[in-house]
XYZ file of N, CA and C in Angstrom:
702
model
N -32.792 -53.042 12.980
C -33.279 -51.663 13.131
C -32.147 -50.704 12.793
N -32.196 -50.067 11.853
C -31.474 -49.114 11.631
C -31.751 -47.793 12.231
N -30.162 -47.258 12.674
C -29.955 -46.213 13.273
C -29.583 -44.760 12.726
N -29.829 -43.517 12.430
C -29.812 -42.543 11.974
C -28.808 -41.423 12.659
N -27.475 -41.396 12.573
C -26.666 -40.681 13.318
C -27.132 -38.882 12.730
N -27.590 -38.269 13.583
C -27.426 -36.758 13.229
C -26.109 -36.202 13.869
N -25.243 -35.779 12.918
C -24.145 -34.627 13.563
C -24.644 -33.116 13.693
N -25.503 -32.763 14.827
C -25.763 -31.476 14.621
C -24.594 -30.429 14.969
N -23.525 -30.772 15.542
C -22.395 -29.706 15.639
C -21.803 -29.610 14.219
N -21.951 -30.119 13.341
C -21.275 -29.697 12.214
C -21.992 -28.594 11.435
N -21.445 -28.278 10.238
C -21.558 -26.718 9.987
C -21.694 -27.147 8.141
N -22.954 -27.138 7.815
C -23.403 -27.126 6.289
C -22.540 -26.604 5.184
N -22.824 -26.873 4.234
C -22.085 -26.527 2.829
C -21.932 -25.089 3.181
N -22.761 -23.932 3.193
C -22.750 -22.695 2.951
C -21.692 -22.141 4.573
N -22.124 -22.848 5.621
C -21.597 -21.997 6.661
C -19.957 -22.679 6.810
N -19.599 -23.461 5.959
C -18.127 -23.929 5.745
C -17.728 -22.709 4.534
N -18.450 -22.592 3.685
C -17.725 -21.821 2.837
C -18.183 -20.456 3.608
N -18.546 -19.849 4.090
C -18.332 -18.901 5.230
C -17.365 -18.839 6.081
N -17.308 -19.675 6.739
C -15.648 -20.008 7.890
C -14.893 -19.250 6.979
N -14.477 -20.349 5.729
C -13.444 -20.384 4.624
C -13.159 -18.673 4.465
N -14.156 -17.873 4.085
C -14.021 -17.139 3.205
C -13.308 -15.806 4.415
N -13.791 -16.185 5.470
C -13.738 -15.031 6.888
C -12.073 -15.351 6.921
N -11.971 -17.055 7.338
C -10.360 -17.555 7.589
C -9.447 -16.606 6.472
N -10.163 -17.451 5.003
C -8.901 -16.518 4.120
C -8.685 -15.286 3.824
N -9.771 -14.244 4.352
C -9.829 -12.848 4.247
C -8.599 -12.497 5.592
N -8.789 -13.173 6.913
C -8.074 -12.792 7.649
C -6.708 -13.174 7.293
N -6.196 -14.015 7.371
C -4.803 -14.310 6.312
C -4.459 -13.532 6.069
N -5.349 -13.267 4.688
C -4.514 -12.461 3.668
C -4.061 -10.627 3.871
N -5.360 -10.367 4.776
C -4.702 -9.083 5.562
C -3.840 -9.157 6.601
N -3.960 -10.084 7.564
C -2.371 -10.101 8.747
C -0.905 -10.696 7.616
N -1.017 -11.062 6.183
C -0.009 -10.980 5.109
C 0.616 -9.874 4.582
N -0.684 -9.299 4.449
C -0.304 -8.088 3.729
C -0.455 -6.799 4.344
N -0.445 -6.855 6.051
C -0.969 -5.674 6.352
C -0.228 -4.725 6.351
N 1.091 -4.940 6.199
C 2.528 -3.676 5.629
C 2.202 -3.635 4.385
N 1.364 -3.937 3.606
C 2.134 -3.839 2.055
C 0.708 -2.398 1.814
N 1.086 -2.126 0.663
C 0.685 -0.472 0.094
C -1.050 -1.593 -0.289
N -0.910 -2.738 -0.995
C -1.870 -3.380 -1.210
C -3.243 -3.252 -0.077
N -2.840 -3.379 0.742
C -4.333 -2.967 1.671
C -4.466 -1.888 2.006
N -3.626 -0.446 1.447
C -3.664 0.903 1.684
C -5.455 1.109 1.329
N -5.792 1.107 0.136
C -7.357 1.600 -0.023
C -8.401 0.911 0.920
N -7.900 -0.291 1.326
C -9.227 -0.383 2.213
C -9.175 -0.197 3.899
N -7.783 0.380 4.327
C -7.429 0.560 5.512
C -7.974 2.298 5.180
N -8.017 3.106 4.727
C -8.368 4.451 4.074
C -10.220 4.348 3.877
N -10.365 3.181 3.377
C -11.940 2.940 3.856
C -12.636 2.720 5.061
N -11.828 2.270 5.611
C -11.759 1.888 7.073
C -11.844 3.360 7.753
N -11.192 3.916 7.467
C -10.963 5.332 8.322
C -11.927 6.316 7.387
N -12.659 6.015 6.221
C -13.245 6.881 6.160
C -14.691 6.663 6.723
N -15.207 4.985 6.966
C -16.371 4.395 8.027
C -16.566 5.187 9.024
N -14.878 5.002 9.951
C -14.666 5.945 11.176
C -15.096 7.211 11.465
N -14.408 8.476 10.400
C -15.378 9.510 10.164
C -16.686 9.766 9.827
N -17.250 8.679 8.573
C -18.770 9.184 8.563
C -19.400 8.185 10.006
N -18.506 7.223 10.549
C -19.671 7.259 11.926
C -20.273 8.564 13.064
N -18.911 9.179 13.097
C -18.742 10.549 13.842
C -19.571 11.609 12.814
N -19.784 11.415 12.176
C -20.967 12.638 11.383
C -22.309 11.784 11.234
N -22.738 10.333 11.359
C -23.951 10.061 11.906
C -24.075 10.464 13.214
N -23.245 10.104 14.097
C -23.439 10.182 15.075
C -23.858 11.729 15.576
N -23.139 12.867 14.733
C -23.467 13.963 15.158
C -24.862 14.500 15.016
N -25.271 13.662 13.245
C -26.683 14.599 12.773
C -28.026 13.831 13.279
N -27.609 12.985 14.060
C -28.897 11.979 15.339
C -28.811 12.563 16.428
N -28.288 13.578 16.584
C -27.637 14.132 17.609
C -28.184 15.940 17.599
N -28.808 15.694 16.311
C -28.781 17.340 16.101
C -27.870 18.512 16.212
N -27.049 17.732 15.480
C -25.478 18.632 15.287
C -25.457 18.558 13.958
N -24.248 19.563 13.423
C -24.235 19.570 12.158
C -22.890 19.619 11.314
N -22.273 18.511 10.358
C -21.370 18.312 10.089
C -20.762 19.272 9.395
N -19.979 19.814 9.558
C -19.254 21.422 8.407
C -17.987 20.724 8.027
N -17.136 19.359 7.835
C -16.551 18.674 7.026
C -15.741 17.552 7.492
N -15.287 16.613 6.529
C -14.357 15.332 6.441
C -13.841 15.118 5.660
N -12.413 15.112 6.391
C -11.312 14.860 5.965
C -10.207 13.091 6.098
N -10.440 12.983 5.158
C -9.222 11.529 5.250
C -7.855 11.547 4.223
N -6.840 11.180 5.332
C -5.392 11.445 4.366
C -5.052 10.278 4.373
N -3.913 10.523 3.489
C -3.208 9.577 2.975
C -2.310 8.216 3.890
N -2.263 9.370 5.115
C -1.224 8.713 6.053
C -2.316 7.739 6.730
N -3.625 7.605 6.666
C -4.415 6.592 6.931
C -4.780 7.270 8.431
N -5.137 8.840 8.721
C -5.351 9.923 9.682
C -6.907 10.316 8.874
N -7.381 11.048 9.794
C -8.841 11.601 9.402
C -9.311 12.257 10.367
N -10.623 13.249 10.139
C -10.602 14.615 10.966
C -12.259 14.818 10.436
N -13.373 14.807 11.797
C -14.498 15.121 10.934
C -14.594 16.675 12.086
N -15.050 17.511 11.411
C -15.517 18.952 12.017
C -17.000 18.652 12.553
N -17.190 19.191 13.432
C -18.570 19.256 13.975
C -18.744 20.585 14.445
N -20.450 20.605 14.970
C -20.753 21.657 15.862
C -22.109 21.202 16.223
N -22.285 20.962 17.793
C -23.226 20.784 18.470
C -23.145 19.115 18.097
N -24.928 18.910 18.406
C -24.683 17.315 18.977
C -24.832 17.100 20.520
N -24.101 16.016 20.678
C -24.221 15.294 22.136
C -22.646 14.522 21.684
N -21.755 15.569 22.735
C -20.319 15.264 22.560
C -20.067 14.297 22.665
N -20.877 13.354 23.791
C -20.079 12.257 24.616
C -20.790 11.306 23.977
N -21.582 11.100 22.494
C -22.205 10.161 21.576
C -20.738 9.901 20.479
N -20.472 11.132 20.126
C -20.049 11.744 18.723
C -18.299 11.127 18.880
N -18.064 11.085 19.799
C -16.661 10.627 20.333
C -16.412 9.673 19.748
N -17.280 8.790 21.033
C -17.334 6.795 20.690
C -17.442 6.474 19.456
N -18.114 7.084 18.542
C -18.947 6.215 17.498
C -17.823 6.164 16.606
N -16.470 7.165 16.230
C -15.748 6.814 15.128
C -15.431 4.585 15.899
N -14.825 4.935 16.545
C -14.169 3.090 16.998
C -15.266 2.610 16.777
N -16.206 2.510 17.522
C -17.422 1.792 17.851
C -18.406 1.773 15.959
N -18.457 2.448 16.096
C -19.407 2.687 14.579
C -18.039 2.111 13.778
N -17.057 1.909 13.382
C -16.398 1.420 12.566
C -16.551 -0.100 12.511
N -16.434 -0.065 14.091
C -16.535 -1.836 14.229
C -18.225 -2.183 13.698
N -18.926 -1.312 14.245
C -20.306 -2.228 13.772
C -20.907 -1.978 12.663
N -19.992 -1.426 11.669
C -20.104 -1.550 10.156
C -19.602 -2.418 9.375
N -18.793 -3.065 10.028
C -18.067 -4.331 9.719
C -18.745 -5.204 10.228
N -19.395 -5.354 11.104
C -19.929 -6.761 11.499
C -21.632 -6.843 10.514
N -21.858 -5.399 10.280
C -23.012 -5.257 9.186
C -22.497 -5.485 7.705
N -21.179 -5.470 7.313
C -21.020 -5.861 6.069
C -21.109 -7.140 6.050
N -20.407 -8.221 7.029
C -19.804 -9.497 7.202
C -21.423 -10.257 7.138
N -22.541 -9.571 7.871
C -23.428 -10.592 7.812
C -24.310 -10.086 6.790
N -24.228 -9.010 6.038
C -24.581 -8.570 4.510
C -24.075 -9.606 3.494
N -23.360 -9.874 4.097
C -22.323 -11.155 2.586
C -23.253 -12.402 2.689
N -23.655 -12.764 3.561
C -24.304 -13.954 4.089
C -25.129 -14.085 3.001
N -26.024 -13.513 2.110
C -26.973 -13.298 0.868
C -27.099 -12.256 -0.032
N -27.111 -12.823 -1.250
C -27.099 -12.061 -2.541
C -27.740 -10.733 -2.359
N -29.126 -10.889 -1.453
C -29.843 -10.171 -1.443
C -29.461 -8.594 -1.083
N -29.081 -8.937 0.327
C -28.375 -7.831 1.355
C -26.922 -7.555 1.145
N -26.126 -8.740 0.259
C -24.956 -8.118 -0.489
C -25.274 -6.695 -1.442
N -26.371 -6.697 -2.241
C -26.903 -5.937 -2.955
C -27.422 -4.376 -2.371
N -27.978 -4.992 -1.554
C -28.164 -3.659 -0.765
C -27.066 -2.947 0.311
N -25.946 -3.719 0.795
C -24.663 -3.293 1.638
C -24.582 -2.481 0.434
N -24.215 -3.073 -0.559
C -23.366 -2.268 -2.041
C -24.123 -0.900 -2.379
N -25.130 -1.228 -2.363
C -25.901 0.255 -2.467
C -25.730 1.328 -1.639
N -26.197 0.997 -0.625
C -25.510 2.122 0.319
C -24.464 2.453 0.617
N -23.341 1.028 0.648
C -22.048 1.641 0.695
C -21.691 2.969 -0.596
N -22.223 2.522 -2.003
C -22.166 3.645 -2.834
C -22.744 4.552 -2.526
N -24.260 4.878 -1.967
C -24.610 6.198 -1.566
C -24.036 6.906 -1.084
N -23.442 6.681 0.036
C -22.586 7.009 1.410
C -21.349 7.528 0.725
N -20.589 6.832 -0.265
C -19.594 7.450 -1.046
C -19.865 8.906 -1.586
N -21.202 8.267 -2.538
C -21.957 9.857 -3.266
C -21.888 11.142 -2.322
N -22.521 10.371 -1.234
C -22.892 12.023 -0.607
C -21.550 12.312 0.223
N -20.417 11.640 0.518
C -19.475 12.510 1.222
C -18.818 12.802 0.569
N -18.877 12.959 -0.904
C -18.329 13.736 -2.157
C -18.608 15.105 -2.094
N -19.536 15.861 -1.490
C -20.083 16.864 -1.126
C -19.776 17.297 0.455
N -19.816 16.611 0.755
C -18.905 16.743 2.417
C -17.826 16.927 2.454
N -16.759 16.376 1.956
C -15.405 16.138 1.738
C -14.594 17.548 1.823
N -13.528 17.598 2.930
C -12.665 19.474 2.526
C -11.528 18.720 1.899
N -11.139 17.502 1.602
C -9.892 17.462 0.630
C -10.126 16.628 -0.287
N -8.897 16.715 -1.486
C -9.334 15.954 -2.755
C -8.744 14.578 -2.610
N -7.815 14.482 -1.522
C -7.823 13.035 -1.942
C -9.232 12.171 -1.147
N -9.727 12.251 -0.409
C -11.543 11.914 0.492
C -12.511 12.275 -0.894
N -12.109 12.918 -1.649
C -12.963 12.983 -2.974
C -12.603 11.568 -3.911
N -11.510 11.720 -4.099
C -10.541 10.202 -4.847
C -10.984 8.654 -4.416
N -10.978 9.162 -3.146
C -10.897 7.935 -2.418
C -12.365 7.111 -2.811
N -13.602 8.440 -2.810
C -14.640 8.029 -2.574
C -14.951 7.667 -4.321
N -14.750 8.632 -5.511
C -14.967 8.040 -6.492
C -14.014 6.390 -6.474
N -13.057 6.391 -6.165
C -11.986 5.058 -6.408
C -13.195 4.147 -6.270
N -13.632 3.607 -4.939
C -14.563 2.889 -4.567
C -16.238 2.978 -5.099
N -16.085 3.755 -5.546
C -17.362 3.916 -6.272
C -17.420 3.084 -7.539
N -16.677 3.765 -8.354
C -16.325 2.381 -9.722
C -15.765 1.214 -9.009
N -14.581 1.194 -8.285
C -14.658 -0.102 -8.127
C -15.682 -1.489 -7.408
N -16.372 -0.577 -7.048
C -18.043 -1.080 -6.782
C -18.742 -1.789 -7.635
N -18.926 -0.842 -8.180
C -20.140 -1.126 -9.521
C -19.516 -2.214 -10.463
N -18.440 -1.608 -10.635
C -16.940 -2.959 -11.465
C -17.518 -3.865 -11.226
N -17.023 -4.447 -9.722
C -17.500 -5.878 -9.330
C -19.233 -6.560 -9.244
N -19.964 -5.314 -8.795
C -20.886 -5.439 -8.787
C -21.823 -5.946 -10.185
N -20.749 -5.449 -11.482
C -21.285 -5.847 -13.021
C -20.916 -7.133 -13.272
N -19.902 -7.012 -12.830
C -19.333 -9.120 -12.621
C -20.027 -9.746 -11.906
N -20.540 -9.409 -10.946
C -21.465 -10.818 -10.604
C -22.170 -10.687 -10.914
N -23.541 -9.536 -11.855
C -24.590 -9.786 -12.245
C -24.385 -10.245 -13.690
N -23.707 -10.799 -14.405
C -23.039 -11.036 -15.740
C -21.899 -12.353 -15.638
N -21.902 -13.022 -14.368
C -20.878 -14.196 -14.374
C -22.030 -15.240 -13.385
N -21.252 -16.302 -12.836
C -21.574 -17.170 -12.302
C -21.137 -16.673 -10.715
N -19.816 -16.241 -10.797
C -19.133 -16.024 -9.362
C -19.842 -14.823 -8.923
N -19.988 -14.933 -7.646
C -20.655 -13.823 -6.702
C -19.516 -13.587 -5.864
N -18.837 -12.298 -6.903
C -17.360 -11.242 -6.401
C -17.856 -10.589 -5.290
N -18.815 -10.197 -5.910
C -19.256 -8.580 -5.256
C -19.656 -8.977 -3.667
N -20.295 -10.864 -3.343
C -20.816 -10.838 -1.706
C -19.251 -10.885 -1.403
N -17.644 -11.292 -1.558
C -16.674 -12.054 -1.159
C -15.725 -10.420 -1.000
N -16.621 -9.796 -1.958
C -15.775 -8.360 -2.005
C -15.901 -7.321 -0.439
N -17.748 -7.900 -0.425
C -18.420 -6.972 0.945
C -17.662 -7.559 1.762
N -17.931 -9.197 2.352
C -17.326 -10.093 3.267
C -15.728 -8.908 4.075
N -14.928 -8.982 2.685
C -13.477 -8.808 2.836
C -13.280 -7.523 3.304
N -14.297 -6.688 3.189
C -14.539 -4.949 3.717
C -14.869 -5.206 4.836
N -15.838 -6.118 5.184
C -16.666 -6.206 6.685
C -15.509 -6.444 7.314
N -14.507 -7.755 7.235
C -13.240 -8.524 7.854
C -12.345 -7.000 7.883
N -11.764 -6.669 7.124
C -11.041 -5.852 6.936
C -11.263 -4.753 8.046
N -12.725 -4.143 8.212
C -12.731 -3.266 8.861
C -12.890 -3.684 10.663
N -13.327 -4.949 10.572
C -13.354 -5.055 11.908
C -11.962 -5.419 12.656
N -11.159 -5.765 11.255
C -9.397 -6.146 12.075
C -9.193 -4.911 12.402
N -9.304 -3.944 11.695
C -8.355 -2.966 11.390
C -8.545 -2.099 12.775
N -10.150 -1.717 13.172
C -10.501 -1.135 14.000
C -10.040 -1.781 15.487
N -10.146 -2.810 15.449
C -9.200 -3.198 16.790
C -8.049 -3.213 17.008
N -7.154 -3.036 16.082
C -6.340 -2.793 15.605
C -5.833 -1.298 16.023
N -6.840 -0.482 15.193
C -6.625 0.861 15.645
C -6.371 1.627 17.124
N -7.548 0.933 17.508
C -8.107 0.920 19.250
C -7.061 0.841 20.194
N -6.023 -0.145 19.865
C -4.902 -0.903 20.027
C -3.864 0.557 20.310
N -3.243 0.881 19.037
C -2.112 1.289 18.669
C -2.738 2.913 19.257
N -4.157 3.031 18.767
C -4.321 4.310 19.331
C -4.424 5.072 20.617
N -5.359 4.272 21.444
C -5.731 4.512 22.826
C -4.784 3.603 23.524
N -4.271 2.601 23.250
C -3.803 1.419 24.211
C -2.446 1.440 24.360
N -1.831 0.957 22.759
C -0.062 0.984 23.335
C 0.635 2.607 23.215
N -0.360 3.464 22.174
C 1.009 4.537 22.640
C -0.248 5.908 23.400
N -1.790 5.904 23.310
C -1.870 6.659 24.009
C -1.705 7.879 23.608
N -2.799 8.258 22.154
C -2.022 9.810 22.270
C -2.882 10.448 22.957
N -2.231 11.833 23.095
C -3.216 12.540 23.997
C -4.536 13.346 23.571
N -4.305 13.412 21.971
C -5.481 14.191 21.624
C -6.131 12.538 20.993
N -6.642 11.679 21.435
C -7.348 10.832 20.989
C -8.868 11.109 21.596
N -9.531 10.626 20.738
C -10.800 10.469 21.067
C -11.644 9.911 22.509
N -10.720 8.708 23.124
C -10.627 8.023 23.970
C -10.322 9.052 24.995
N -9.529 9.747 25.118
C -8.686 10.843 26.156
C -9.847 11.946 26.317
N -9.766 12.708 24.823
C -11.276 13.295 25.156
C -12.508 13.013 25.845
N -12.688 11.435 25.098
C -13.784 11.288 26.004
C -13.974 11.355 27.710
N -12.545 10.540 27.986
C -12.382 10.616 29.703
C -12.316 12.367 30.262
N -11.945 13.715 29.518
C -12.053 14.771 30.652
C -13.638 15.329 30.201
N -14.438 14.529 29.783
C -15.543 15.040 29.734
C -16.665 13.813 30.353
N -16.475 12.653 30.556
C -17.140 11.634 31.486
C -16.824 11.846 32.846
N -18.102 11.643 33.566
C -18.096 11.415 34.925
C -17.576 10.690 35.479
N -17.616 9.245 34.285
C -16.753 8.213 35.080
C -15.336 8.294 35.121
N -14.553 7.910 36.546
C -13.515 7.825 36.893
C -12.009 7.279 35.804
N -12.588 6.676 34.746
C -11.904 6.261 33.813
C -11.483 7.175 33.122
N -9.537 6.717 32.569
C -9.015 7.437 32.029
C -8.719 7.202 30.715
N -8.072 7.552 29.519
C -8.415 7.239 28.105
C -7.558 5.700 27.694
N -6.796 5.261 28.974
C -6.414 3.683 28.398
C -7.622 2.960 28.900
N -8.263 3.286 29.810
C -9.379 2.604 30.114
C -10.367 2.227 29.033
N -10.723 3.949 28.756
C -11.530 4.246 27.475
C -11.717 2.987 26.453
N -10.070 3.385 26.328
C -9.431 2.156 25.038
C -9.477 0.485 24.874
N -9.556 -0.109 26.611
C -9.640 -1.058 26.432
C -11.150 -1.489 26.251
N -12.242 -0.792 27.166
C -13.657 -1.007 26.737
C -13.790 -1.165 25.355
N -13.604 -0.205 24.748
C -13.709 -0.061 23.806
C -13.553 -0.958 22.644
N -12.240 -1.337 22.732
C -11.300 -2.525 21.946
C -12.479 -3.468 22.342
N -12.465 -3.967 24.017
C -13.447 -5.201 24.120
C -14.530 -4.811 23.105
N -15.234 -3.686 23.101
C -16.656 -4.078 22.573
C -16.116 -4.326 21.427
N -15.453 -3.536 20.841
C -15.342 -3.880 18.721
C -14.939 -5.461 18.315
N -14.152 -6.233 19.538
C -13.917 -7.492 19.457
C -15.585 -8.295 19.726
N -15.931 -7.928 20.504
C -17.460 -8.538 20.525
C -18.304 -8.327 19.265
N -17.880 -7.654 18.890
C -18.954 -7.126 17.535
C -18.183 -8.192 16.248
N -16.588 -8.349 16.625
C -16.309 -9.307 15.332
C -16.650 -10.791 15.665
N -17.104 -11.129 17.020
C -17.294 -12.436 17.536
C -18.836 -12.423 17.111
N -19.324 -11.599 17.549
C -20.702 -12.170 17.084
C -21.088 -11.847 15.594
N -20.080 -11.375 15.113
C -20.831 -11.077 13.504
C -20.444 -12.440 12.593
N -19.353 -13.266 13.550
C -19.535 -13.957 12.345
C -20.399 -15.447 13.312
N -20.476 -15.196 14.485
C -21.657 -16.063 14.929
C -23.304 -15.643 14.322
N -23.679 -14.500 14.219
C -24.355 -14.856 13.718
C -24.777 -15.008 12.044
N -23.792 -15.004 11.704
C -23.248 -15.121 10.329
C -23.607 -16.804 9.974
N -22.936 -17.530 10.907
C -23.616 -18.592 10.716
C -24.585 -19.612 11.210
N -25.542 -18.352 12.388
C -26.807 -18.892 12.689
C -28.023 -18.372 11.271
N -27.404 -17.498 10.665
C -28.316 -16.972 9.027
C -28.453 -18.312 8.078
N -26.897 -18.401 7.988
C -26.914 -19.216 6.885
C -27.259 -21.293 7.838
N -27.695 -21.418 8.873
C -28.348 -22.953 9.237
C -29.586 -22.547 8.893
């Protein structure tokens, strides 16, 4: 009588080359995260941050009057009205869960296709939002270099353009905990978002507090994005 061993803890062709692709994305940014080389997508990162804080405002029925992202990898969105204590959170929080929406966008051609789309829309229209020219730069830069990749994989064999989203999703969810980190946590500035938020919450918490919630959730958002990253692809 023959016996039929199933290994169900193991992890299929596609959700190994998933691991792979998450592992070597992280690498290669804790490699290079001094070098000028990950400057444009740490600048993407922070420009996520701002247009989260201008979704967050116009769900809010507020209205964005501009965004700004510099060079020094700093950014500044103007508001008026809204629901303050939404509009705060969402730069950290909305950064992180745009990354865990790119990461499981990569998972298929399909929704690679459509991350890419909107990520270009979203470029388009804060071309018109934008009060400085380099947040204008930034946003054409990524715009061609979009479509670039995006013409290579519809014209090659290799699918750049899902490994390209993947490395934006990774990218932004390091970076933002990251941020969370250096911003609210080890030095604490005082005009942070986090700080703000605490003299306008009821709750007793103060803006390192803020910071560590916070940090926790964006780390939950990179734990489960790539869990369910590879409950998609079984």
């Amino acid at each position: 009588m023959a016996v039929n061993w199933e290994l169900r803890g193991c992890c299929d062709h596609d959700q190994r080359i998933f691991i792979a692709a998450v592992g070597v994305s992280t690498v290669v940014i804790l490699l290079l995260w001094r070098t000028f080389l990950l400057t444009p997508f740490k600048l993407i990162t922070v420009f996520l941050h701002e247009t989260s804080h201008a979704l967050a405002c116009k769900l809010t029925c507020g209205d964005v009057e501009g965004m700004q992202v510099h060079a020094n990898e700093g950014g500044v969105t103007q508001t008026r009205g809204g629901i303050y204590w939404i509009i705060l959170p969402a730069g950290y929080l909305g950064s992180s869960f745009w990354g865990m929406v790119f990461i499981l966008a990569s998972t298929n051609l399909l929704t690679t296709r459509i991350a890419a789309g909107c990520f270009i829309l979203a470029l388009f229209i804060v071309l018109f939002v934008a009060e400085n020219w380099f947040l204008r730069w930034l946003c054409l830069g990524f715009i061609v270099f979009i479509a670039v990749v995006w013409v290579i994989q519809e014209f090659t064999s290799f699918h750049v353009l899902k490994y390209v989203i993947l490395f934006i999703g990774v990218m932004n969810s390091l970076f933002s905990v990251y941020d969370i980190y250096d911003d609210l946590i080890s030095r604490r500035v005082n005009t942070s978002d986090a700080e703000k938020f605490a003299e306008i919450c009821p709750c007793p918490c103060n803006g390192f507090a803020w910071g560590v919630i916070w940090g926790f959730i964006s780390f939950i958002f990179l734990c489960a994005s790539i869990y369910l990253g590879l409950v998609i692809l079984s």
